[in-house]
Structure formats: structure tokens, C-alpha cells
CSV table of C-alpha atoms and ligand atoms in Angstrom, one decimal:
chain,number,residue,atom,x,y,z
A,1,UNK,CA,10.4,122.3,-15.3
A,2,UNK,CA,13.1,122.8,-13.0
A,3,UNK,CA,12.4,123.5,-9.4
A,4,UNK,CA,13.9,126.0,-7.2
A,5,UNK,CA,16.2,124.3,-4.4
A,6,UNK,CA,14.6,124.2,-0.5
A,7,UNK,CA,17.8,125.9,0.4
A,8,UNK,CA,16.5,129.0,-2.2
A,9,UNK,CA,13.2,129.2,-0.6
A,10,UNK,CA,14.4,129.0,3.1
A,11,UNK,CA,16.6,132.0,2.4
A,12,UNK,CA,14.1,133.8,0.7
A,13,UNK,CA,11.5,133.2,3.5
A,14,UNK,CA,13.8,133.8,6.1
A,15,UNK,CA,14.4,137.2,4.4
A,16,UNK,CA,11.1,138.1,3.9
A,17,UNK,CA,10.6,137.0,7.8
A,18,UNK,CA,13.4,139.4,8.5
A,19,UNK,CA,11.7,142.6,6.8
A,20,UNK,CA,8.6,142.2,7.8
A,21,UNK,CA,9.8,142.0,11.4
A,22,UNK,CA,11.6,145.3,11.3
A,23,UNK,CA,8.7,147.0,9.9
A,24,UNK,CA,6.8,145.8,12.8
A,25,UNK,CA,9.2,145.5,15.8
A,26,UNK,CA,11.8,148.9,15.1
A,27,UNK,CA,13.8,147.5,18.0
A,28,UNK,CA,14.5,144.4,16.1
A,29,UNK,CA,16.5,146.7,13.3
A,30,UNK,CA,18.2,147.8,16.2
A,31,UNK,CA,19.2,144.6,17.3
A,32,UNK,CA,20.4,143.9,14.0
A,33,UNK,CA,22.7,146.8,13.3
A,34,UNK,CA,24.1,146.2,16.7
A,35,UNK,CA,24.6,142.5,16.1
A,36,UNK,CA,26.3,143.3,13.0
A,37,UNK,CA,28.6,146.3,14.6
A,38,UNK,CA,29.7,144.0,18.0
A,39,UNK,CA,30.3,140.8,14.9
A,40,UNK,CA,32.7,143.2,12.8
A,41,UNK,CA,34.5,144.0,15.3
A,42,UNK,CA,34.7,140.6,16.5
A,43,UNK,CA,36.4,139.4,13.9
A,44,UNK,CA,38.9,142.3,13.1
A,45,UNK,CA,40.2,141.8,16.6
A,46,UNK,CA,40.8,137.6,16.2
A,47,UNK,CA,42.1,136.5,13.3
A,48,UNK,CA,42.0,133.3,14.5
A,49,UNK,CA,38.1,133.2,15.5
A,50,UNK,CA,37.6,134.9,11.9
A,51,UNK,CA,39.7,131.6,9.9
A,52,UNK,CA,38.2,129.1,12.1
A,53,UNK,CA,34.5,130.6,11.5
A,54,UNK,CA,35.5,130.6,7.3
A,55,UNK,CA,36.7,127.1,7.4
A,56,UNK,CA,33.7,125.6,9.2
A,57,UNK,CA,31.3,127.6,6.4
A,58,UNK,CA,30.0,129.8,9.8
A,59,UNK,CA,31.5,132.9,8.2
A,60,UNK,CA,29.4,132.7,5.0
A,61,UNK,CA,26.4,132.3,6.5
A,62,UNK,CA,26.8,134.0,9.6
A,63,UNK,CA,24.8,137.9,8.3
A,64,UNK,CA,22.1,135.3,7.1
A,65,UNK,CA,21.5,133.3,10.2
A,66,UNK,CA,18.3,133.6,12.7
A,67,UNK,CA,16.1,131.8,14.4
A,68,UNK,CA,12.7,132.4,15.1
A,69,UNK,CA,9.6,130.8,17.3
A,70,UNK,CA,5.9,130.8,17.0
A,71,UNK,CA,3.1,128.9,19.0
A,72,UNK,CA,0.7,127.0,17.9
A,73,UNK,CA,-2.6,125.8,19.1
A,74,UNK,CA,-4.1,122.7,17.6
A,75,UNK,CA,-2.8,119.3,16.3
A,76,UNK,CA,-3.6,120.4,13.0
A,77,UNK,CA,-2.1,123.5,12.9
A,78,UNK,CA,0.9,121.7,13.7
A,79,UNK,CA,0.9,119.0,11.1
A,80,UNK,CA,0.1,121.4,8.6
A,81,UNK,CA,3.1,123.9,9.8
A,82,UNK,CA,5.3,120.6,9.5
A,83,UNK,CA,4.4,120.2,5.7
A,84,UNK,CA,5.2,124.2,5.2
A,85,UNK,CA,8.3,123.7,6.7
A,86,UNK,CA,9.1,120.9,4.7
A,87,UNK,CA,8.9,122.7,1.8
A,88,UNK,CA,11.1,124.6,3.2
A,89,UNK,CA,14.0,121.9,3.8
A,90,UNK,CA,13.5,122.2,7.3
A,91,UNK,CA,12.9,119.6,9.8
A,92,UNK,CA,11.6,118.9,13.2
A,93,UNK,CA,14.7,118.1,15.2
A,94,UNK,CA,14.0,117.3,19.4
A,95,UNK,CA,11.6,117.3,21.4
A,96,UNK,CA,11.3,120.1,24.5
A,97,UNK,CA,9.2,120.0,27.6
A,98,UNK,CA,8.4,122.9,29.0
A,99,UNK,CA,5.6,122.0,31.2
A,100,UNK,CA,9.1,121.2,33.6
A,101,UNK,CA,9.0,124.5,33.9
A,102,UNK,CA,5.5,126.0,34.1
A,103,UNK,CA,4.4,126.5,30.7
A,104,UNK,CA,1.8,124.8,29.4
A,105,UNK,CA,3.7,123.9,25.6
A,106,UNK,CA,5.6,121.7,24.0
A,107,UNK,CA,8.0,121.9,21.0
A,108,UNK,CA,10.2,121.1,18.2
A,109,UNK,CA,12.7,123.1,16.4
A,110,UNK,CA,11.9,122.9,12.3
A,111,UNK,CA,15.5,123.5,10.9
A,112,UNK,CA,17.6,122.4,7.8
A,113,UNK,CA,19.6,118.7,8.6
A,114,UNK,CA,22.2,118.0,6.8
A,115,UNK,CA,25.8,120.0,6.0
A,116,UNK,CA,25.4,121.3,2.8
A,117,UNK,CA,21.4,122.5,4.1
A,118,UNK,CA,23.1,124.2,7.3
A,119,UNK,CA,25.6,125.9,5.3
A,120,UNK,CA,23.3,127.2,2.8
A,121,UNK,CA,21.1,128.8,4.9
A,122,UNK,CA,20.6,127.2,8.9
A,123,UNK,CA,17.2,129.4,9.6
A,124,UNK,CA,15.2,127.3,12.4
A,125,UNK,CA,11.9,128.3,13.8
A,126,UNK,CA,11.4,127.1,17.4
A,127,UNK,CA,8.0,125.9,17.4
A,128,UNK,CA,5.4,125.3,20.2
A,129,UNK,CA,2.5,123.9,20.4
A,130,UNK,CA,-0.3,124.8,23.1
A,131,UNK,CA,-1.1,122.5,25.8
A,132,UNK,CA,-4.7,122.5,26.8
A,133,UNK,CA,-5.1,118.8,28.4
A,134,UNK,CA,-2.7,120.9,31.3
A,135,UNK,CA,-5.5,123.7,31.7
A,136,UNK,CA,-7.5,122.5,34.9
A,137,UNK,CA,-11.0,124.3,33.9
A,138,UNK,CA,-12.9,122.2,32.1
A,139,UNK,CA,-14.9,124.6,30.7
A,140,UNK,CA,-12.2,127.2,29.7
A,141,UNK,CA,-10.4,124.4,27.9
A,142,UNK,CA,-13.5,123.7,25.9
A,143,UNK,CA,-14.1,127.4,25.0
A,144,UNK,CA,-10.3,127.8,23.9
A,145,UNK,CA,-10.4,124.7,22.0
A,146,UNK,CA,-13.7,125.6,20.3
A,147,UNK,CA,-12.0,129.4,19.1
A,148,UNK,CA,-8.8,127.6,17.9
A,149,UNK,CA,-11.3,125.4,15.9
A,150,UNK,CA,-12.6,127.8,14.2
A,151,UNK,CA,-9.9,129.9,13.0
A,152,UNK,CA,-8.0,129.2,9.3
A,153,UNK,CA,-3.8,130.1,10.3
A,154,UNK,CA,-2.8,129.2,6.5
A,155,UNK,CA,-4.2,131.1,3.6
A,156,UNK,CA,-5.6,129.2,0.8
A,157,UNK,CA,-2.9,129.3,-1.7
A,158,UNK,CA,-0.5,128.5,0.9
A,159,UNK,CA,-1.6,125.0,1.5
A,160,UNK,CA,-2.9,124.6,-2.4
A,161,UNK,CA,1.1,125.3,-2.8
A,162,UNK,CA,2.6,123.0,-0.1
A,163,UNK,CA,0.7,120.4,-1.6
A,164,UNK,CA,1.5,121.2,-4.9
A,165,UNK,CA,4.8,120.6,-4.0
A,166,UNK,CA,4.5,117.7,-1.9
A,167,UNK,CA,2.9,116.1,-5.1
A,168,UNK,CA,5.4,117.7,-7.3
A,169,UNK,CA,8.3,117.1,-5.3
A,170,UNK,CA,9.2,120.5,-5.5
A,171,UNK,CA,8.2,124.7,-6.9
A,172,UNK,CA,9.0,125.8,-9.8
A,173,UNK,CA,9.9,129.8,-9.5
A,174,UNK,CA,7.2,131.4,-9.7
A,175,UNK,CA,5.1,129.1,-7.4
A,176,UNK,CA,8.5,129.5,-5.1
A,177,UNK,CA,7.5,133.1,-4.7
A,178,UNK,CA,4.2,133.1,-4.7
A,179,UNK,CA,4.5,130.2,-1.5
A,180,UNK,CA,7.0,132.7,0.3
A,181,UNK,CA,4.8,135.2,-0.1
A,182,UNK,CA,1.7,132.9,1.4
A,183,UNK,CA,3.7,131.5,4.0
A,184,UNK,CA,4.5,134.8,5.6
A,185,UNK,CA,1.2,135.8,5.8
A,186,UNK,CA,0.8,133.1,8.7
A,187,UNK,CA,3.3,134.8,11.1
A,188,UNK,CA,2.1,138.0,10.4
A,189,UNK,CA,0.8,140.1,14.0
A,190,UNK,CA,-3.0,141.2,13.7
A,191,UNK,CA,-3.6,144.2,15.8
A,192,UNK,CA,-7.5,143.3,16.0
A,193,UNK,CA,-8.4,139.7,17.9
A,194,UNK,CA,-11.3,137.2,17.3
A,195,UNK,CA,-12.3,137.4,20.9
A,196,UNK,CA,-14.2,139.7,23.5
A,197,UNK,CA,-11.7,141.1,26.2
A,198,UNK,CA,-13.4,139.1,28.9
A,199,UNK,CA,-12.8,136.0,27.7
A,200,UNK,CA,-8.6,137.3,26.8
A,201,UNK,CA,-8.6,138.2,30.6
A,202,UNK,CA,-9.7,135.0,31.3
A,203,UNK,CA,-7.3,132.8,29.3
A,204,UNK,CA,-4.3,135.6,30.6
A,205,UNK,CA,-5.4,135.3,34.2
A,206,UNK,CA,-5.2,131.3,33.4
A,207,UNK,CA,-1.7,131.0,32.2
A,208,UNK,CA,-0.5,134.1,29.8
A,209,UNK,CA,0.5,132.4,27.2
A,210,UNK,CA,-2.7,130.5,27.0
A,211,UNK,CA,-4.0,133.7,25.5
A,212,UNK,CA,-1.4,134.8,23.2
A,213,UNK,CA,-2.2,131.5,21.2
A,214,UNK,CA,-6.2,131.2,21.5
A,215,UNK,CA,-6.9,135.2,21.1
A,216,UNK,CA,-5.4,135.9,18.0
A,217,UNK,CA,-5.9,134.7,14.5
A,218,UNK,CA,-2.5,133.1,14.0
A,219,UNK,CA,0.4,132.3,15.7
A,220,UNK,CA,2.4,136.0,14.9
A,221,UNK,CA,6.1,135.5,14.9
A,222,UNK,CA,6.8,136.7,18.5
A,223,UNK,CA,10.8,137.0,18.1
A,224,UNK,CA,13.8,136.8,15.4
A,225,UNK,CA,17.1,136.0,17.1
A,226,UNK,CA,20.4,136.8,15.0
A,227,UNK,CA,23.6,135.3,15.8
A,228,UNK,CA,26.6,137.1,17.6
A,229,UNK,CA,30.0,136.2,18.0
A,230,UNK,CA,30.3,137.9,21.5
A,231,UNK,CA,27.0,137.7,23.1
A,232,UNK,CA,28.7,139.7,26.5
A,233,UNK,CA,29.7,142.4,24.7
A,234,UNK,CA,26.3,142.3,22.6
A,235,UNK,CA,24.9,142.5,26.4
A,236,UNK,CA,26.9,145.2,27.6
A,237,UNK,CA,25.8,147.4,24.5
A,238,UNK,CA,22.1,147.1,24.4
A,239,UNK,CA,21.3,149.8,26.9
A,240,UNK,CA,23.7,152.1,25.5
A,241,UNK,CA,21.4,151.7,22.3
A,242,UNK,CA,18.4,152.0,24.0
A,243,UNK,CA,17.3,148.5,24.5
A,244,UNK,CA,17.0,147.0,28.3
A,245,UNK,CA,18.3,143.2,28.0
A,246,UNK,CA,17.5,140.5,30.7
A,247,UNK,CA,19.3,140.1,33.8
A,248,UNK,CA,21.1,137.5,32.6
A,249,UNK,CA,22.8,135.7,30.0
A,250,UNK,CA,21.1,132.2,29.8
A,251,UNK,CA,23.1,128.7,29.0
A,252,UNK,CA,27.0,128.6,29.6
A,253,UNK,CA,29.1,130.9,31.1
A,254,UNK,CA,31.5,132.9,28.9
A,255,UNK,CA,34.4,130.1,27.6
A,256,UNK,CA,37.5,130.3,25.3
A,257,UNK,CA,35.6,128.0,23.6
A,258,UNK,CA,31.9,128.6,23.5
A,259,UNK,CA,29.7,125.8,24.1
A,260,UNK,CA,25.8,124.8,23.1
A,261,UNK,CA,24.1,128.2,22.9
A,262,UNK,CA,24.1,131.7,24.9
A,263,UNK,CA,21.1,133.9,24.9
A,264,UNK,CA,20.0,136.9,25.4
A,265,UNK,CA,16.6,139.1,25.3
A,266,UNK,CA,14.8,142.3,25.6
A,267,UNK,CA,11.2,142.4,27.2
A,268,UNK,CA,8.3,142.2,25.3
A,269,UNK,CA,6.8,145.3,23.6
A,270,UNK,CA,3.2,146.2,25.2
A,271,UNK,CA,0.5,146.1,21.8
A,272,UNK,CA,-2.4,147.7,21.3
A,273,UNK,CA,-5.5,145.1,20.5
A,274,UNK,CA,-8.8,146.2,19.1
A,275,UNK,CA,-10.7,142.9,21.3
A,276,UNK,CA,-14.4,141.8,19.8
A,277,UNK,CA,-17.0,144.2,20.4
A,278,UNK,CA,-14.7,146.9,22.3
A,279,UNK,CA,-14.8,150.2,21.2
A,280,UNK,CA,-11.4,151.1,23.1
A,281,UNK,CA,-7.8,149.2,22.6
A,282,UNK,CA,-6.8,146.7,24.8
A,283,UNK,CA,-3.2,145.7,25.7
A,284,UNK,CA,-1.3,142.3,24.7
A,285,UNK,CA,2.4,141.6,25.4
A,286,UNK,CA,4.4,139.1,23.4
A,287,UNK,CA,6.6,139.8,20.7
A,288,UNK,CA,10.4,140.7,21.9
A,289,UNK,CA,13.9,140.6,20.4
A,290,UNK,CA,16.8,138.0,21.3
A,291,UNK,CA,20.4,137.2,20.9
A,292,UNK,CA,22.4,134.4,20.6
A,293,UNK,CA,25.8,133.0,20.4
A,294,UNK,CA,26.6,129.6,19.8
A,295,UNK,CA,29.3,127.2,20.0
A,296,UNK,CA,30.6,123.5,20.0
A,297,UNK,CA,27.4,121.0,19.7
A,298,UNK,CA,28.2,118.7,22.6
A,299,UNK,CA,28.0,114.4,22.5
A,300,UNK,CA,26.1,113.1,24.9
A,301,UNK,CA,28.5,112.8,27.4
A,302,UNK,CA,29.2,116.5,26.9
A,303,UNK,CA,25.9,117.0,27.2
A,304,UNK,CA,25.1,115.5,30.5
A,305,UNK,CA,28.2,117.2,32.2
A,306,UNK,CA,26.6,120.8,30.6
A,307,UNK,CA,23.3,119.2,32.3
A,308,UNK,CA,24.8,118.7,35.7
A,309,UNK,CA,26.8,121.6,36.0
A,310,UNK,CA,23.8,123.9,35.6
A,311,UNK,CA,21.9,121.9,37.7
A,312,UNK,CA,24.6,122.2,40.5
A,313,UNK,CA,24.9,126.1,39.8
A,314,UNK,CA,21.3,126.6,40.2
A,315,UNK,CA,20.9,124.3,43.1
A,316,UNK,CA,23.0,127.0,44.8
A,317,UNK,CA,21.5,129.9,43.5
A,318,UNK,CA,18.8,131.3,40.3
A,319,UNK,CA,19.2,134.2,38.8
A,320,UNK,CA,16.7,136.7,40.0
A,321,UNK,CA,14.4,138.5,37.4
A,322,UNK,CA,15.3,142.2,38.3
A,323,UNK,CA,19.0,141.1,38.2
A,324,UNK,CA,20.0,142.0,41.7
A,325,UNK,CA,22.2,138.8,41.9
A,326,UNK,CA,23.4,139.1,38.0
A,327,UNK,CA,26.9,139.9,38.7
A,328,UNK,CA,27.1,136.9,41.8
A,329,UNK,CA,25.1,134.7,39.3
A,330,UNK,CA,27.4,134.8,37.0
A,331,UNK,CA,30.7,134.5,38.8
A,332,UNK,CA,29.6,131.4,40.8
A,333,UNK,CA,28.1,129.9,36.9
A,334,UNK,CA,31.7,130.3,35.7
A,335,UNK,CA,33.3,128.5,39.5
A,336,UNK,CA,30.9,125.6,38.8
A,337,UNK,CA,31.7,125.4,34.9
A,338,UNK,CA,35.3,125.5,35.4
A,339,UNK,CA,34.9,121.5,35.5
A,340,UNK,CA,34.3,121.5,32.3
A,341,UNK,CA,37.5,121.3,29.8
A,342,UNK,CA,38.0,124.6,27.5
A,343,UNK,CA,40.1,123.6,24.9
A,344,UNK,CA,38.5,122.0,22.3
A,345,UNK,CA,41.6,119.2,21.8
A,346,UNK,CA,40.7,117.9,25.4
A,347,UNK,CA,37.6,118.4,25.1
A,348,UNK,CA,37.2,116.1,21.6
A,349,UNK,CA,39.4,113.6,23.2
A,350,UNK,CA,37.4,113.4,26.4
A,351,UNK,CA,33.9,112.7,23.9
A,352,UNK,CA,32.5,115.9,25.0
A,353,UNK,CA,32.5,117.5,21.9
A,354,UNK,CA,31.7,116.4,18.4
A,355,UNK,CA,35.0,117.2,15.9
A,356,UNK,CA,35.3,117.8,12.3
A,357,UNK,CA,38.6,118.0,10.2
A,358,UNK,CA,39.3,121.5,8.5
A,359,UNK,CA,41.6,123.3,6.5
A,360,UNK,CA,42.7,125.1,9.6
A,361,UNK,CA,43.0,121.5,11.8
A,362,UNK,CA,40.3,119.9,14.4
A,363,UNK,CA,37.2,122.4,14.7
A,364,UNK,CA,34.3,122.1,16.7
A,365,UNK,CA,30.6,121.5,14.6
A,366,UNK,CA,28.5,124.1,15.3
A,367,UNK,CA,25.3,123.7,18.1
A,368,UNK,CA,22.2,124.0,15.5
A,369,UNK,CA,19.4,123.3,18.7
A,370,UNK,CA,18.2,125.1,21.4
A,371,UNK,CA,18.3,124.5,25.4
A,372,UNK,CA,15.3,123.7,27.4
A,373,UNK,CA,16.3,125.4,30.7
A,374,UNK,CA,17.3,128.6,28.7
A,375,UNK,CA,14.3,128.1,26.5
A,376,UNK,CA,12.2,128.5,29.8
A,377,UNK,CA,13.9,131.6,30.9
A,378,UNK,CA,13.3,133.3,27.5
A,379,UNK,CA,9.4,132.3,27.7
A,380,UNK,CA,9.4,133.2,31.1
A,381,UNK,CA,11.1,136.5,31.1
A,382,UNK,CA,8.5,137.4,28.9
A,383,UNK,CA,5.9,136.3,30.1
A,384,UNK,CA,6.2,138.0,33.9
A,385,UNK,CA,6.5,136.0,37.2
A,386,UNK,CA,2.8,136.2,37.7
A,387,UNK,CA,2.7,133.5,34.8
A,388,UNK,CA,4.6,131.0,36.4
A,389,UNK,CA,3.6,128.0,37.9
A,390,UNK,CA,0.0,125.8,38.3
A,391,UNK,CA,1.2,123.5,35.4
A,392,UNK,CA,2.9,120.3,36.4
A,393,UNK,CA,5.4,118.9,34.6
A,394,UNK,CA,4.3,116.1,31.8
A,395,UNK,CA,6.4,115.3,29.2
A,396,UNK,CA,4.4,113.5,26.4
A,397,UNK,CA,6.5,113.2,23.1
A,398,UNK,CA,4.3,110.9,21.7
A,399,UNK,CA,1.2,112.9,21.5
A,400,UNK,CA,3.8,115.7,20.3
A,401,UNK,CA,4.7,113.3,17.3
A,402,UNK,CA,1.2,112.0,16.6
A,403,UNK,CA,-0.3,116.0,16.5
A,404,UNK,CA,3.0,116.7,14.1
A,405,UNK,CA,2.4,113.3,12.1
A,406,UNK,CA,5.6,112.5,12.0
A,407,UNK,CA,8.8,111.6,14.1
A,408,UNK,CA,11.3,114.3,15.4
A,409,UNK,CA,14.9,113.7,14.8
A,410,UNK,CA,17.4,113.1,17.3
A,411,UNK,CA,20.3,116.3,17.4
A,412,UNK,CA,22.7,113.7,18.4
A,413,UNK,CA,22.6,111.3,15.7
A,414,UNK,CA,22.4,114.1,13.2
A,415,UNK,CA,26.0,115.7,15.0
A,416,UNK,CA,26.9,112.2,15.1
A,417,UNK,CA,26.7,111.8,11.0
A,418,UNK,CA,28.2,115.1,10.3
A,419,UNK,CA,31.4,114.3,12.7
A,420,UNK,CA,33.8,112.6,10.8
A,421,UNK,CA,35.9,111.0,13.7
A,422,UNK,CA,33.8,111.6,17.1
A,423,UNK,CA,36.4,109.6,19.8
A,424,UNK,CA,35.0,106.9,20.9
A,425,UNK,CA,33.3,107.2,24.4
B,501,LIG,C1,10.0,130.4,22.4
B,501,LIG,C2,11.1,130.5,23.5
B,501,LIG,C3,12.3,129.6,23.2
B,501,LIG,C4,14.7,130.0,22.5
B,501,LIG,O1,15.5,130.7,21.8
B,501,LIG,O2,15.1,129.2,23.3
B,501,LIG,C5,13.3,130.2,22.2
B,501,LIG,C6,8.8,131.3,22.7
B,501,LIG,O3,8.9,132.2,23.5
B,501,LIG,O4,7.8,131.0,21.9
B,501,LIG,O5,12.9,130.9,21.3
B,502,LIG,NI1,14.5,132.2,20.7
């Protein structure tokens, strides 16, 4: 029997993702229609952007593309979220530490690899994975670990399916749908949770996040990011639809030629929770709506002149959370960035940017990862200032891999293959 492609049941998942995150978050439709409103009119006012985007494949895919992130809580959840994926066609690529800044995770993103993959359908889902060994209170730690042990994330026919395909080497179409259909039901929000209120107030006095994985019975979907071609005028917009954005844009400043990724987020929605043994709701805050535009995946090189640049700006000054120095933030952002080249010739013969022949000449490739320091100001600016802080930093990749069971793939390497003539550095 024939199977259905990984590219057919990405789409269809990340679909079926989509829907059932506008029937729970409205604001998320919102985001959408104004994504898709600011995008048309992107294009109708540069032709050029518009045959650039079409000769790369980004046009064709663009309405379809999102990302999304969930957090996880055990080594098992994780190496069994890494076979879902894989059934998927998607893959962990990188490894981020965000203990750097405060928060007690660390992650991958699980996205498709290769060209034809990307151009099918690019959905990535930036996944965390709780850090406990970072919670100081020995017996806290124990209590959290022992609810995440008892709690089931995948349904039964979920993982009888990802094995069935692992076996298999692939779904036929039936079991394709029935697997999408499974799979969602693990990123699905539960408006009840395992757990007595005390013991949430506990974990959320500890570290926020702490509770949002441990409290709940599975890791809900807490935002889908579509993709915009003009990420200012995205910002500028969302208040006049209703929707209050962060202070700032995070990543690069605004370019003729967009770099890595720029993001953008509204603050989470305050949930009712029916807590263990309550007979009144309690309140939990997590799931919010993003943005994003991105632009030319960098070389190394590239990369560690993006790296040193923001380091300088924010050496000088960091954005504050109620945005009183957003406007000065952003001017002195561009000052510092103006070191780096925009136009994407000089910037492909300097080895800052990986290059790809096209119908329409040399384009850039297209930035498929994410960006730790931005990463941080998403989690962050959803998780309150009160969160930050009393986690050092501890990167620890290899106890990443060995929870996931497998290696993580280096962004580079994969630009690297899809380039066909990166210059020589
Ligand atoms: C993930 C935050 C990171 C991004 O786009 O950088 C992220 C989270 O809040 O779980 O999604
Ligand atoms: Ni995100």
C-alpha cells in the first residue's frame, strides 16, 4: 500500500494545529487576517520583493507557514515527541540555552531539512524541555518530577501509530488521518489541572514556567506564529485591531534586506483553571500570539557579526518591558547595525550570507531557525519580570541529546548543503 508523503501529513497537522488554535485563542484569527491583510499589501506595493519571494519557492508556501512551541517536562516525553515529529518529516535542528537567560529550559526546533521538505510545507515547532536539576528545592523538584511521572501526554493510538510507522516506514491514508487526528490531541489546552492550587502556587512562586509544564496534563500549544513580510507595519497595526504587541520588535533592526528573524508578540491571555479539589477557578497565564518575519540565513561569519552587534547594542542599552525607551531602542539598534552590509551582493561576497542561484539572479536562502536572545524575550515577556532570574546559566547539550535520543542537527551545515556556491570565507 502506498503511503502518504511526511510533507502531506505535516501540512495536514499544521492545519489542524491552526483551527484548533483559533477556536481556542480568537486573537490568534485576528493575528491571521491581519498577517494576511499587511502580506497582500506587501506584495502589491514591490514587485520586486513579490518575484524574488516566487523564485525562492517563499511565495507558495508563504499563507501556509507557522511555527509553533510547546514545553515539555520529562526525558521521555521528549524522546517520544521526537518520534511524532519524525513522522512528521520534521527534525531537531540546534540546540538553545535558555538558562543564559533565566529560564529554567532547554530546546530544539523540530522542523522539515531539506529543500524540497521546506518548500512543501516549513512548519517547525520550537520545543522545550523543562529543567528541574536547576530548581534549588530538593523537595519541590521531587514532587514536580513525581506528577510529570505520572501523567500519559500521547494518547494510545498516537504512539501505536508512530510506531506503526516507524516499523512500516511510513502511513498509509487512513492511518495518516487518524495519527493527525491523535497527535493534536497532545497540544490541546485542558481548562481543569492534575494538581491542588497550593502546590501550582508553589511551582509559579518558584519559576512560572515551572508550573505551566508540571500543572497541567500536557504540554498545550502556548503560541502559533505566522509569517509577515513587514513585521513593522504588522506592529504598527495590532493595536488599531485590538491586540497590544510588545514594546519591541526583537532580533535585527528593520534592513533593505531582512536578516535571521524579527519577532513580535502579544501578552499572554489570563485562563481560567478548575485546580484539584477547588470548588472555584483559578487563574493560569501562558498561551499568547506572535509574529515573525524572516530573512537571509546568515554563515557563520554573518552570524557572529549579528551576535556582536546585539551584544554591543544592548551593552548600551535593553529595551524596557513597558516600552518607555522603544522608540530610543530602536534608533540606537539600527546606529549599531549599520556595520553590517545591506545588500545582499556584498553581503554574499563578504561570507555573511548563504546564496543560491535563481531565475531572478543571486537570492538569499531563507533563515528556517530561531534566535536565542529573542527566544528569551518572547518567553520572558510572557512570563512577567517577577519570573526572571534565580536560574544560572548551564548549558548542557548532551543531556539535551541523550533525553531526545538522538543528535540535533547543525543549521549551518544544513544552509551550507542547500547553498549552491557559499564564497569561500
Ligand atoms: C518558546 C519561546 C521561543 C520563539 O519564537 O523564539 C519562541 C516558548 O515560549 O515556549 O517561540
Ligand atoms: Ni515563537
Amino acid at each position: 500500500m502506498t503511503h502518504t508523503s511526511p510533507n502531506t501529513i505535516r501540512a495536514d497537522f499544521s492545519a489542524a494545529m491552526s483551527a484548533m488554535y483559533r477556536a481556542e485563542v480568537p486573537a490568534y484569527g485576528t493575528l491571521l487576517q491581519l498577517v494576511a491583510d499587511t502580506n497582500a499589501h506587501a506584495l502589491a506595493a514591490d514587485s520586486k520583493l513579490k518575484a524574488s519571494l516566487a523564485a525562492t519557492g517563499d511565495l507558495a508556501r508563504l499563507n501556509e507557514e507557522r511555527h509553533g512551541a510547546i514545553r515539555l517536562g520529562t526525558s521521555q516525553e521528549l524522546a517520544n515527541m521526537g518520534r511524532l515529529f519524525g513522522v512528521m518529516g520534521m527534525y531537531p535542528v540546534g540546540y538553545y540555552d535558555l538558562s543564559v537567560a533565566g529560564i529554567p529550559v532547554h530546546s530544539t526546533a523540530f522542523r522539515p531539512v531539506d529543500q524540497a521538505s521546506l518548500a512543501a510545507n516549513p512548519f517547525r515547532v520550537f520545543t522545550s524541555l523543562l529543567r528541574l536539576d536547576l530548581v534549588q528545592d530538593a523537595s519541590l523538584r521531587r514532587r514536580a518530577q513525581e506528577q510529570l511521572e505520572d501523567r500519559q501526554i500521547f494518547t494510545p493510538d498516537c504512539l501505536r501509530l508512530t510506531e506503526k510507522a516507524e516499523v512500516e516506514g511510513g502511513l498509509c491514508a487512513d492511518d495518516a488521518q487518524s495519527f493527525v487526528r491523535e497527535a493534536l490531541e497532545t497540544f490541546r489546552w485542558h481548562a481543569s489541572a492534575p494538581v491542588t492550587e497550593n502546590f501550582y502556587n508553589e511551582l509559579h512562586d518558584t519559576h512560572r514556567l515551572i508550573a505551566d509544564v508540571v500543572c497541567f496534563r500536557g504540554p498545550h500549544i502556548n503560541h502559533l506564529t505566522p509569517r509577515t513580510l513587514d513585521i513593522d507595519l504588522a506592529q504598527a497595526e495590532m493595536p488599531i485591531r485590538g491586540i497590544e504587541p510588545k514594546a519591541v520588535v526583537e532580533g535585527p533592526p528593520p534592513r533593505r534586506v531582512p536578516i535571521l528573524l524579527r519577532q513580535t508578540s502579544f501578552k499572554a491571555l489570563t485562563e481560567a483553571v478548575r485546580f484539584k479539589g477547588a470548588s472555584s477557578h483559578g487563574m493560569h497565564t501562558a498561551r499568547f500570539g506572535e509574529i515573525e518575519q524572516r530573512g537571509a540565513a546568515l554563515t557563520p561569519k554573518g552570524r557572529a557579526l549579528y551576535d556582536r552587534l546585539l551584544v554591543e547594542a544592548r551593552d548600551a542599552m535593553v529595551p524596557a518591558a513597558d516600552g518607555s525607551n522603544a522608540e530610543a531602542y530602536m534608533a540606537h539598534l539600527g546606529d549599531v547595525f549599520s556595520a553590517f552590509p545591506d545588500d545582499f551582493a556584498d553581503m554574499h561576497r563578504a561570507g555573511l550570507a548563504y546564496g543560491r542561484r535563481a531565475a531572478t539572479g543571486l537570492e538569499p536562502i531563507t533563515y528556517e531557525d530561531f534566535l536565542p536572545v529573542s527566544a528569551a524575550g518572547i518567553f520572558q515577556s510572557n512570563l512577567g519580570d517577577g519570573a526572571v532570574q534565580t536560574i544560572g546559566e548551564s548549558p548542557n547539550k548532551a543531556a539535551f541529546e541523550d533525553a531526545l535520543g538522538m543528535k540535533v542537527a547543525d543549521e549551518f551545515a544544513l544552509y551550507a548543503t542547500m547553498a549552491e556556491d557559499v564564497v569561500p570565507v
